[in-house]
Amino acid sequence: MDSITSITPKSAEGLNCSKSDPVSLLSALKESVYNLSDIRPVRDLTQPVIIHIAFTVYGILGVSWQNEFVRWDAEECGTHKISLPRSSLWTPDIVINEFMEANTGPETYYVYLFSDGTVLDMFPMKVISSCNMDIYAFPFDIQNCSYSFNSYLHRADDIQLDLAVPIEAILDLTNRYMEMKGEWTLINMTSHQDNRNNSNEWDYLYIHLILKRHPTLYVVNLIIPSCFLITLDLFSFILPPQSVDRSAFKMTLILGYTVFLLLMNDLLPVTGNTIPLLNVFFSICLALMVASLLETILITNLLHNSKDYPAVPRWVRFLILELLARLVCLTRKTPDEQVTQTEKTVVPPQHPDVSETPTEVLHQEPFRSMERELRAIRQQMEKNIATDQNTEDWTHIGQVVDRFLFCVYLIFITTSFITILVIWTNWYKH
C-alpha cells in the first residue's frame, strides 16, 4: 500500500553496518535477526505485536508490523529498506474467516524490512468467500458482505489488529480498482474493531462492504423479453376465435417462453435466504399464459359447439347477456320486429258434404295436400329459426365471456407488474 502506519519501538538496538551498502546490512541482519525468526519480534513477551492491515477488493492484502529486534541507521547502512525472504522473519498468521477455498493467487516470497523495524508484507489473494446474500430484490439488490480478520493461533495478549490506513482511503482505492469491472458497484465500506486488550481471547478486525448490483444485463436478457412475450399473449385476444386457431398461437408462446426460461436459468441466483422476486415475476407470466390458453379453449368450445347446446337458461341470459354484456360494452342490438308465438290452427277434418258430388271432392284434394305441406314447411322453418337463435345466443355468450376475461387478464397483469415494479424501485432507492 502507499501509506503504512507503523509504531516506533520503545527500545531497539541498532545494527552496525561495516559499510554503507546493502551487502553489509544483509550480513548484519543474518548475524542478529535471522536466528530470531521463530519468536514474536518483541523484547517483552507480555506486550502484543500491533498488526496493521490494509486491503483492496480486486487488489492486494497488505500487512505490516513492528520488529523490535531490528533497527539501523539509514545513512550508515546506505538504505532505509531492504527486501528479504519471508521465511527469514517472523510473520503473523492472519486469516480471513469467510474464505471458502485456499488462496490461488500468485505466491510472493519477499517482504520489505524498513530501518525503523517496520515489516511490510504484501501478497495477492484470489479466493472464493462466503457472503450472506438477500436476493429478494434481484437484480436490483444491495448486499452487505463482512470480512473478519484475526490471528489463527495468537490471542489478544500476543497480537492486536488495526487498520493501516483510514477506511476512506481503502474505499477510494478499491473504487479505482473496481471501476467498470464486474457486475457490482462498491457503495460504501465500514470497519470496526473488537479489541480484547491483554485477554485470553482473539482480537478481531471487521470490514463491511456494501455492494450494489448492475441490473442492466438482467433487465435486457430476462425482464424485457418476458414483457414482450406477455404483451404478445395479451394482444392475441384481438384474433377472432371463430376463424383463427388462437389456441395454437398461445401454445407456441408457452413453449417459447419455457425454452427461454431454460436458456436463461444460468443467469438466475441459486443461493440465498429468500426467493427472488424475479422468479415470482416469471411464474406470474407463465401462469397468465396458461390461464389465457385455458380461456381460449373454453371460448372455442362455446363458439364451435353452440349448435349442440340446449336453450340458454334464463339465469345465464340475465347474468351474461344483460349484466355482463353491459359491463364489457358488448350489448346486442334489439331487433325491430317482435317475435310472437303463433297460435296453432287446428283444421278440423273436412268430410265431404252429402250434397257434394264425387267430382267436387276430387278437385279439393290437391289443395288439402298443399295445405299439409305448407304447415310442415312452416314448422320446420320455426324450428330452424329457434335453433339459429339459440346458436346466436351461445355465440354472443362466448364473445361476452371472452371480452370479460380479456379485461380481467389486463387488470391482473397490470396490477402485478406495477406492484413488482414499485417493490423493485423502493428497494433500489434505499
CSV table of C-alpha atoms in Angstrom, one decimal:
chain,number,residue,atom,x,y,z
A,1,MET,CA,0.0,0.0,0.0
A,2,ASP,CA,1.1,3.6,-0.5
A,3,SER,CA,0.8,4.6,3.2
A,4,ILE,CA,1.6,2.3,6.1
A,5,THR,CA,1.2,3.2,9.7
A,6,SER,CA,4.0,2.0,12.0
A,7,ILE,CA,4.9,2.2,15.6
A,8,THR,CA,8.4,3.1,16.6
A,9,PRO,CA,9.8,0.7,19.2
A,10,LYS,CA,10.4,2.0,22.6
A,11,SER,CA,13.8,0.3,22.8
A,12,ALA,CA,15.7,-1.3,20.0
A,13,GLU,CA,19.4,-2.0,19.5
A,14,GLY,CA,20.7,-0.6,16.3
A,15,LEU,CA,22.6,-2.7,13.7
A,16,ASN,CA,26.2,-1.9,13.0
A,17,CYS,CA,27.0,-1.9,9.3
A,18,SER,CA,30.6,-2.3,8.3
A,19,LYS,CA,29.9,-0.4,5.0
A,20,SER,CA,27.2,1.8,3.6
A,21,ASP,CA,25.8,-0.8,1.3
A,22,PRO,CA,23.1,-3.5,1.2
A,23,VAL,CA,25.6,-6.3,1.5
A,24,SER,CA,26.9,-5.2,4.9
A,25,LEU,CA,23.3,-4.6,6.0
A,26,LEU,CA,22.3,-8.1,5.0
A,27,SER,CA,25.3,-9.6,6.8
A,28,ALA,CA,24.4,-7.7,10.0
A,29,LEU,CA,20.8,-8.9,9.6
A,30,LYS,CA,21.9,-12.6,9.3
A,31,GLU,CA,24.0,-12.3,12.4
A,32,SER,CA,21.4,-10.7,14.6
A,33,VAL,CA,17.9,-11.2,13.2
A,34,TYR,CA,17.6,-14.3,11.1
A,35,ASN,CA,18.1,-16.6,14.1
A,36,LEU,CA,15.2,-14.9,15.8
A,37,SER,CA,12.6,-15.6,13.2
A,38,ASP,CA,10.9,-18.3,15.3
A,39,ILE,CA,9.7,-16.0,18.0
A,40,ARG,CA,7.5,-12.9,18.1
A,41,PRO,CA,9.5,-9.8,17.5
A,42,VAL,CA,9.1,-8.2,20.9
A,43,ARG,CA,11.6,-7.8,23.7
A,44,ASP,CA,8.9,-8.1,26.3
A,45,LEU,CA,6.7,-11.2,25.6
A,46,THR,CA,3.9,-9.6,27.7
A,47,GLN,CA,3.5,-6.9,25.0
A,48,PRO,CA,1.4,-7.6,21.9
A,49,VAL,CA,2.6,-7.1,18.3
A,50,ILE,CA,0.4,-4.5,16.5
A,51,ILE,CA,-0.6,-5.8,13.1
A,52,HIS,CA,-1.7,-3.1,10.6
A,53,ILE,CA,-4.0,-4.4,7.8
A,54,ALA,CA,-4.9,-2.8,4.6
A,55,PHE,CA,-6.6,-4.4,1.6
A,56,THR,CA,-8.4,-3.6,-1.6
A,57,VAL,CA,-11.1,-5.6,-3.4
A,58,TYR,CA,-9.5,-6.8,-6.7
A,59,GLY,CA,-6.3,-5.8,-5.1
A,60,ILE,CA,-3.6,-6.9,-2.6
A,61,LEU,CA,-3.7,-7.6,1.0
A,62,GLY,CA,-1.1,-5.6,2.9
A,63,VAL,CA,0.0,-6.4,6.4
A,64,SER,CA,2.7,-4.5,8.4
A,65,TRP,CA,4.0,-4.9,11.9
A,66,GLN,CA,6.9,-3.8,14.0
A,67,ASN,CA,10.0,-6.0,14.6
A,68,GLU,CA,11.7,-4.7,17.8
A,69,PHE,CA,14.8,-6.7,17.1
A,70,VAL,CA,15.7,-4.6,14.0
A,71,ARG,CA,16.8,-1.0,13.7
A,72,TRP,CA,19.6,0.6,11.8
A,73,ASP,CA,20.8,4.0,10.7
A,74,ALA,CA,19.7,4.5,7.1
A,75,GLU,CA,22.7,6.8,6.4
A,76,GLU,CA,25.2,4.4,7.9
A,77,CYS,CA,23.8,1.4,6.0
A,78,GLY,CA,23.0,3.2,2.8
A,79,THR,CA,19.3,2.4,2.6
A,80,HIS,CA,16.2,2.7,4.6
A,81,LYS,CA,14.6,-0.6,3.4
A,82,ILE,CA,15.6,-4.0,2.2
A,83,SER,CA,13.6,-6.9,0.7
A,84,LEU,CA,14.1,-10.2,2.5
A,85,PRO,CA,12.7,-13.7,2.1
A,86,ARG,CA,9.6,-14.1,4.1
A,87,SER,CA,10.9,-17.2,5.8
A,88,SER,CA,13.8,-15.2,7.2
A,89,LEU,CA,11.5,-13.2,9.5
A,90,TRP,CA,8.6,-13.8,11.8
A,91,THR,CA,5.3,-13.4,10.1
A,92,PRO,CA,1.8,-13.3,11.7
A,93,ASP,CA,-0.8,-16.0,11.0
A,94,ILE,CA,-3.6,-13.7,9.9
A,95,VAL,CA,-6.7,-15.4,8.5
A,96,ILE,CA,-10.0,-14.2,6.9
A,97,ASN,CA,-12.7,-16.4,8.3
A,98,GLU,CA,-15.1,-16.0,5.3
A,99,PHE,CA,-12.8,-17.6,2.8
A,100,MET,CA,-14.2,-20.8,1.4
A,101,GLU,CA,-11.1,-22.0,-0.5
A,102,ALA,CA,-7.4,-21.8,-0.4
A,103,ASN,CA,-5.6,-18.9,-1.9
A,104,THR,CA,-5.0,-19.4,-5.6
A,105,GLY,CA,-3.2,-16.1,-6.2
A,106,PRO,CA,0.4,-15.9,-7.3
A,107,GLU,CA,2.9,-16.5,-4.4
A,108,THR,CA,5.2,-13.8,-3.2
A,109,TYR,CA,8.3,-14.8,-1.3
A,110,TYR,CA,9.7,-11.5,-0.1
A,111,VAL,CA,8.8,-8.8,2.4
A,112,TYR,CA,10.1,-5.3,3.0
A,113,LEU,CA,12.1,-4.5,6.1
A,114,PHE,CA,12.5,-0.8,7.0
A,115,SER,CA,15.2,0.9,9.0
A,116,ASP,CA,12.8,1.6,11.9
A,117,GLY,CA,11.9,-2.1,12.2
A,118,THR,CA,8.6,-2.0,10.2
A,119,VAL,CA,8.0,-5.1,8.2
A,120,LEU,CA,5.7,-4.8,5.2
A,121,ASP,CA,4.2,-8.0,3.7
A,122,MET,CA,2.0,-7.5,0.6
A,123,PHE,CA,0.6,-10.6,-1.1
A,124,PRO,CA,-2.2,-11.0,-3.7
A,125,MET,CA,-5.1,-13.2,-2.7
A,126,LYS,CA,-7.6,-14.9,-5.1
A,127,VAL,CA,-10.2,-16.8,-3.2
A,128,ILE,CA,-13.9,-17.5,-3.1
A,129,SER,CA,-15.5,-16.0,0.0
A,130,SER,CA,-18.9,-16.5,1.6
A,131,CYS,CA,-21.5,-13.7,1.9
A,132,ASN,CA,-24.9,-14.0,3.4
A,133,MET,CA,-26.9,-12.6,0.5
A,134,ASP,CA,-30.5,-11.3,0.4
A,135,ILE,CA,-31.6,-11.9,-3.2
A,136,TYR,CA,-35.3,-10.9,-2.8
A,137,ALA,CA,-34.9,-7.8,-4.9
A,138,PHE,CA,-32.6,-9.4,-7.5
A,139,PRO,CA,-31.4,-8.0,-9.9
A,140,PHE,CA,-31.9,-4.7,-8.1
A,141,ASP,CA,-30.4,-5.9,-4.8
A,142,ILE,CA,-27.9,-4.4,-2.5
A,143,GLN,CA,-25.7,-6.7,-0.5
A,144,ASN,CA,-23.8,-6.3,2.8
A,145,CYS,CA,-20.7,-8.6,3.0
A,146,SER,CA,-18.5,-8.7,6.0
A,147,TYR,CA,-14.9,-10.0,6.4
A,148,SER,CA,-13.4,-10.7,9.8
A,149,PHE,CA,-9.6,-10.8,10.3
A,150,ASN,CA,-7.9,-12.5,13.2
A,151,SER,CA,-4.9,-14.5,14.2
A,152,TYR,CA,-5.4,-18.2,14.0
A,153,LEU,CA,-3.2,-19.0,16.9
A,154,HIS,CA,-2.2,-15.9,18.8
A,155,ARG,CA,-4.6,-14.4,21.3
A,156,ALA,CA,-5.1,-10.7,22.0
A,157,ASP,CA,-2.2,-10.5,24.5
A,158,ASP,CA,0.1,-11.6,21.7
A,159,ILE,CA,-1.3,-9.9,18.6
A,160,GLN,CA,-3.7,-6.9,18.1
A,161,LEU,CA,-5.1,-5.9,14.8
A,162,ASP,CA,-5.6,-2.4,13.4
A,163,LEU,CA,-6.2,-0.6,10.1
A,164,ALA,CA,-3.0,0.6,8.4
A,165,VAL,CA,-4.8,3.5,6.6
A,166,PRO,CA,-8.2,5.1,7.1
A,167,ILE,CA,-11.2,3.2,5.8
A,168,GLU,CA,-12.0,6.1,3.4
A,169,ALA,CA,-8.6,5.7,1.7
A,170,ILE,CA,-9.2,1.9,1.3
A,171,LEU,CA,-12.7,2.7,-0.2
A,172,ASP,CA,-11.3,5.2,-2.6
A,173,LEU,CA,-8.5,2.8,-3.8
A,174,THR,CA,-10.9,-0.1,-4.1
A,175,ASN,CA,-13.3,2.0,-6.2
A,176,ARG,CA,-10.5,2.8,-8.6
A,177,TYR,CA,-9.7,-0.9,-9.0
A,178,MET,CA,-13.4,-1.9,-9.3
A,179,GLU,CA,-14.4,0.8,-11.8
A,180,MET,CA,-16.1,-0.8,-14.8
A,181,LYS,CA,-15.2,-4.3,-13.5
A,182,GLY,CA,-17.8,-7.0,-12.9
A,183,GLU,CA,-21.4,-6.6,-12.1
A,184,TRP,CA,-21.0,-4.9,-8.7
A,185,THR,CA,-20.5,-1.3,-7.6
A,186,LEU,CA,-19.0,-0.7,-4.2
A,187,ILE,CA,-21.2,1.9,-2.4
A,188,ASN,CA,-19.6,2.1,1.0
A,189,MET,CA,-17.1,0.4,3.3
A,190,THR,CA,-17.0,0.5,7.0
A,191,SER,CA,-14.9,-1.2,9.7
A,192,HIS,CA,-14.9,-1.8,13.4
A,193,GLN,CA,-12.6,-3.5,15.8
A,194,ASP,CA,-13.2,-6.0,18.6
A,195,ASN,CA,-10.1,-5.4,20.7
A,196,ARG,CA,-9.5,-7.7,23.6
A,197,ASN,CA,-6.7,-5.9,25.3
A,198,ASN,CA,-4.5,-8.3,27.3
A,199,SER,CA,-7.1,-11.0,27.4
A,200,ASN,CA,-7.1,-14.7,26.5
A,201,GLU,CA,-9.4,-14.1,23.5
A,202,TRP,CA,-8.8,-13.4,19.9
A,203,ASP,CA,-8.5,-9.9,18.6
A,204,TYR,CA,-10.8,-9.2,15.6
A,205,LEU,CA,-10.9,-6.6,12.8
A,206,TYR,CA,-14.2,-6.4,10.8
A,207,ILE,CA,-14.6,-4.9,7.3
A,208,HIS,CA,-18.1,-4.4,5.9
A,209,LEU,CA,-18.7,-4.0,2.2
A,210,ILE,CA,-21.9,-2.5,0.8
A,211,LEU,CA,-22.3,-3.6,-2.8
A,212,LYS,CA,-25.0,-2.7,-5.4
A,213,ARG,CA,-25.5,-5.0,-8.4
A,214,HIS,CA,-25.6,-3.6,-12.0
A,215,PRO,CA,-29.1,-4.7,-13.2
A,216,THR,CA,-28.7,-3.8,-16.9
A,217,LEU,CA,-27.6,-7.3,-18.0
A,218,TYR,CA,-30.6,-9.0,-16.3
A,219,VAL,CA,-33.1,-6.3,-17.4
A,220,VAL,CA,-32.1,-6.7,-21.1
A,221,ASN,CA,-31.8,-10.5,-21.1
A,222,LEU,CA,-34.6,-11.5,-18.7
A,223,ILE,CA,-37.2,-8.9,-17.9
A,224,ILE,CA,-37.7,-7.2,-21.3
A,225,PRO,CA,-38.1,-10.4,-23.3
A,226,SER,CA,-40.6,-11.6,-20.7
A,227,CYS,CA,-42.6,-8.4,-21.1
A,228,PHE,CA,-42.5,-8.7,-24.8
A,229,LEU,CA,-43.9,-12.3,-24.7
A,230,ILE,CA,-46.6,-11.4,-22.2
A,231,THR,CA,-47.6,-8.4,-24.3
A,232,LEU,CA,-47.8,-10.6,-27.4
A,233,ASP,CA,-50.0,-13.0,-25.5
A,234,LEU,CA,-52.2,-10.1,-24.4
A,235,PHE,CA,-52.7,-8.8,-28.0
A,236,SER,CA,-53.6,-12.3,-29.1
A,237,PHE,CA,-57.1,-11.7,-27.8
A,238,ILE,CA,-57.6,-9.5,-30.9
A,239,LEU,CA,-57.5,-12.6,-33.1
A,240,PRO,CA,-61.1,-13.7,-33.9
A,241,PRO,CA,-61.6,-17.1,-32.3
A,242,GLN,CA,-64.3,-18.0,-34.9
A,243,SER,CA,-61.9,-18.1,-37.8
A,244,VAL,CA,-58.4,-18.3,-36.3
A,245,ASP,CA,-56.9,-21.1,-34.2
A,246,ARG,CA,-55.9,-18.9,-31.3
A,247,SER,CA,-55.0,-21.9,-29.1
A,248,ALA,CA,-52.2,-23.0,-31.4
A,249,PHE,CA,-50.7,-19.5,-31.3
A,250,LYS,CA,-50.9,-19.4,-27.4
A,251,MET,CA,-49.3,-22.9,-27.1
A,252,THR,CA,-46.4,-21.7,-29.3
A,253,LEU,CA,-46.0,-18.8,-26.9
A,254,ILE,CA,-45.9,-21.0,-23.9
A,255,LEU,CA,-43.4,-23.4,-25.5
A,256,GLY,CA,-41.2,-20.5,-26.5
A,257,TYR,CA,-41.3,-18.9,-23.0
A,258,THR,CA,-40.5,-22.3,-21.4
A,259,VAL,CA,-37.4,-22.7,-23.6
A,260,PHE,CA,-36.5,-19.1,-22.9
A,261,LEU,CA,-36.5,-19.7,-19.1
A,262,LEU,CA,-34.4,-22.9,-19.5
A,263,LEU,CA,-31.8,-21.0,-21.5
A,264,MET,CA,-31.7,-18.0,-19.1
A,265,ASN,CA,-31.7,-20.2,-16.0
A,266,ASP,CA,-27.9,-19.8,-15.6
A,267,LEU,CA,-28.4,-16.0,-15.0
A,268,LEU,CA,-30.6,-16.5,-12.0
A,269,PRO,CA,-29.1,-16.8,-8.5
A,270,VAL,CA,-29.3,-20.3,-7.0
A,271,THR,CA,-28.3,-19.5,-3.4
A,272,GLY,CA,-29.9,-17.1,-0.9
A,273,ASN,CA,-32.1,-16.8,2.1
A,274,THR,CA,-35.2,-15.9,0.1
A,275,ILE,CA,-36.8,-16.5,-3.3
A,276,PRO,CA,-36.0,-13.7,-5.7
A,277,LEU,CA,-39.0,-11.5,-6.7
A,278,LEU,CA,-37.9,-12.0,-10.3
A,279,ASN,CA,-38.8,-15.7,-10.0
A,280,VAL,CA,-42.3,-14.7,-8.9
A,281,PHE,CA,-42.4,-12.4,-11.9
A,282,PHE,CA,-41.6,-15.3,-14.2
A,283,SER,CA,-44.1,-17.6,-12.5
A,284,ILE,CA,-46.8,-15.0,-12.9
A,285,CYS,CA,-46.0,-14.6,-16.6
A,286,LEU,CA,-46.2,-18.3,-17.2
A,287,ALA,CA,-49.4,-18.7,-15.1
A,288,LEU,CA,-51.0,-15.9,-17.1
A,289,MET,CA,-50.1,-17.6,-20.4
A,290,VAL,CA,-51.6,-20.9,-19.2
A,291,ALA,CA,-54.7,-19.2,-18.0
A,292,SER,CA,-55.0,-17.4,-21.3
A,293,LEU,CA,-54.8,-20.8,-23.1
A,294,LEU,CA,-57.5,-22.3,-20.9
A,295,GLU,CA,-59.7,-19.3,-21.6
A,296,THR,CA,-59.2,-19.8,-25.3
A,297,ILE,CA,-60.1,-23.5,-25.1
A,298,LEU,CA,-63.4,-22.5,-23.3
A,299,ILE,CA,-64.3,-19.8,-25.8
A,300,THR,CA,-63.5,-22.0,-28.8
A,301,ASN,CA,-65.8,-24.7,-27.4
A,302,LEU,CA,-68.6,-22.2,-26.9
A,303,LEU,CA,-68.3,-20.8,-30.4
A,304,HIS,CA,-67.9,-24.1,-32.3
A,305,ASN,CA,-70.3,-26.4,-30.4
A,306,SER,CA,-73.1,-23.9,-29.7
A,307,LYS,CA,-75.5,-25.8,-32.1
A,308,ASP,CA,-75.4,-28.8,-29.8
A,309,TYR,CA,-76.2,-26.9,-26.6
A,310,PRO,CA,-79.7,-26.7,-25.2
A,311,ALA,CA,-81.6,-23.4,-24.9
A,312,VAL,CA,-79.9,-20.8,-22.8
A,313,PRO,CA,-81.1,-20.9,-19.2
A,314,ARG,CA,-82.9,-17.8,-18.0
A,315,TRP,CA,-80.4,-17.0,-15.3
A,316,VAL,CA,-77.5,-17.3,-17.8
A,317,ARG,CA,-79.3,-15.0,-20.1
A,318,PHE,CA,-79.8,-12.4,-17.4
A,319,LEU,CA,-76.3,-12.7,-15.9
A,320,ILE,CA,-74.2,-12.7,-19.0
A,321,LEU,CA,-76.3,-11.3,-21.9
A,322,GLU,CA,-77.7,-8.4,-19.8
A,323,LEU,CA,-75.5,-7.6,-16.9
A,324,LEU,CA,-72.0,-8.8,-18.0
A,325,ALA,CA,-72.6,-7.6,-21.6
A,326,ARG,CA,-73.3,-4.1,-20.4
A,327,LEU,CA,-70.2,-4.2,-18.2
A,328,VAL,CA,-67.9,-5.0,-21.1
A,329,CYS,CA,-69.8,-2.8,-23.6
A,330,LEU,CA,-70.8,-5.7,-25.8
A,331,THR,CA,-74.6,-5.5,-25.7
A,332,ARG,CA,-76.6,-6.9,-28.7
A,333,LYS,CA,-78.9,-4.7,-30.8
A,334,THR,CA,-82.6,-5.1,-30.2
A,335,PRO,CA,-84.4,-6.4,-33.3
A,336,ASP,CA,-87.2,-4.2,-34.7
A,337,GLU,CA,-89.8,-6.8,-35.0
A,338,GLN,CA,-91.0,-8.7,-32.0
A,339,VAL,CA,-91.1,-12.4,-32.1
A,340,THR,CA,-94.5,-13.7,-31.2
A,341,GLN,CA,-95.7,-17.1,-30.9
A,342,THR,CA,-98.2,-18.2,-33.5
A,343,GLU,CA,-101.2,-19.9,-32.4
A,344,LYS,CA,-101.6,-23.3,-33.9
A,345,THR,CA,-104.7,-23.6,-36.0
A,346,VAL,CA,-106.4,-26.9,-35.9
A,347,VAL,CA,-108.2,-27.5,-39.1
A,348,PRO,CA,-111.0,-29.9,-38.5
A,349,PRO,CA,-111.2,-32.7,-40.9
A,350,GLN,CA,-113.3,-32.0,-43.8
A,351,HIS,CA,-115.9,-34.5,-44.6
A,352,PRO,CA,-117.5,-34.4,-47.9
A,353,ASP,CA,-120.9,-33.0,-47.8
A,354,VAL,CA,-123.6,-35.3,-48.8
A,355,SER,CA,-124.6,-32.7,-51.3
A,356,GLU,CA,-121.1,-32.6,-52.9
A,357,THR,CA,-120.6,-34.7,-55.8
A,358,PRO,CA,-117.6,-37.0,-56.0
A,359,THR,CA,-116.2,-34.8,-58.7
A,360,GLU,CA,-116.0,-31.7,-56.3
A,361,VAL,CA,-114.3,-33.8,-53.6
A,362,LEU,CA,-111.7,-34.9,-56.1
A,363,HIS,CA,-111.0,-31.3,-57.1
A,364,GLN,CA,-110.4,-30.2,-53.4
A,365,GLU,CA,-107.9,-33.0,-52.5
A,366,PRO,CA,-104.8,-31.3,-54.1
A,367,PHE,CA,-105.5,-28.1,-52.1
A,368,ARG,CA,-105.7,-30.0,-48.8
A,369,SER,CA,-102.4,-31.8,-49.6
A,370,MET,CA,-100.7,-28.5,-50.3
A,371,GLU,CA,-102.0,-27.1,-47.0
A,372,ARG,CA,-100.4,-30.0,-45.1
A,373,GLU,CA,-97.1,-29.5,-46.9
A,374,LEU,CA,-97.1,-25.8,-46.1
A,375,ARG,CA,-97.8,-26.5,-42.5
A,376,ALA,CA,-94.9,-28.9,-42.4
A,377,ILE,CA,-92.6,-26.3,-44.0
A,378,ARG,CA,-93.7,-23.7,-41.6
A,379,GLN,CA,-93.0,-25.9,-38.6
A,380,GLN,CA,-89.5,-26.8,-39.9
A,381,MET,CA,-88.7,-23.1,-40.5
A,382,GLU,CA,-89.8,-22.2,-37.0
A,383,LYS,CA,-87.6,-25.0,-35.7
A,384,ASN,CA,-84.6,-23.7,-37.7
A,385,ILE,CA,-85.2,-20.1,-36.6
A,386,ALA,CA,-85.3,-21.3,-32.9
A,387,THR,CA,-82.0,-23.2,-33.4
A,388,ASP,CA,-80.3,-20.3,-35.1
A,389,GLN,CA,-81.5,-18.0,-32.3
A,390,ASN,CA,-80.1,-20.4,-29.7
A,391,THR,CA,-76.8,-20.7,-31.6
A,392,GLU,CA,-76.6,-16.9,-31.8
A,393,ASP,CA,-77.2,-16.6,-28.1
A,394,TRP,CA,-74.4,-19.1,-27.2
A,395,THR,CA,-72.1,-17.3,-29.6
A,396,HIS,CA,-72.8,-14.0,-28.0
A,397,ILE,CA,-72.2,-15.5,-24.6
A,398,GLY,CA,-68.8,-16.7,-25.8
A,399,GLN,CA,-68.0,-13.2,-27.1
A,400,VAL,CA,-69.0,-11.6,-23.8
A,401,VAL,CA,-67.1,-14.1,-21.7
A,402,ASP,CA,-64.0,-13.6,-24.0
A,403,ARG,CA,-64.2,-9.8,-23.6
A,404,PHE,CA,-64.7,-10.1,-19.8
A,405,LEU,CA,-61.7,-12.5,-19.4
A,406,PHE,CA,-59.6,-10.2,-21.5
A,407,CYS,CA,-60.4,-7.3,-19.2
A,408,VAL,CA,-59.6,-9.5,-16.1
A,409,TYR,CA,-56.4,-10.6,-17.7
A,410,LEU,CA,-55.4,-7.0,-18.5
A,411,ILE,CA,-56.2,-5.7,-15.0
A,412,PHE,CA,-54.4,-8.6,-13.3
A,413,ILE,CA,-51.2,-8.3,-15.4
A,414,THR,CA,-51.2,-4.5,-14.9
A,415,THR,CA,-51.6,-4.8,-11.2
A,416,SER,CA,-49.0,-7.5,-10.8
A,417,PHE,CA,-46.4,-5.6,-12.9
A,418,ILE,CA,-47.0,-2.3,-11.1
A,419,THR,CA,-46.7,-4.0,-7.7
A,420,ILE,CA,-43.4,-5.7,-8.6
A,421,LEU,CA,-42.1,-2.5,-10.2
A,422,VAL,CA,-42.9,-0.5,-7.0
A,423,ILE,CA,-41.1,-3.1,-4.8
A,424,TRP,CA,-38.0,-3.1,-7.0
A,425,THR,CA,-38.0,0.7,-7.2
A,426,ASN,CA,-38.3,1.2,-3.4
A,427,TRP,CA,-35.6,-1.4,-2.8
A,428,TYR,CA,-33.2,0.0,-5.3
A,429,LYS,CA,-33.6,3.6,-3.9
A,430,HIS,CA,-32.9,2.5,-0.3
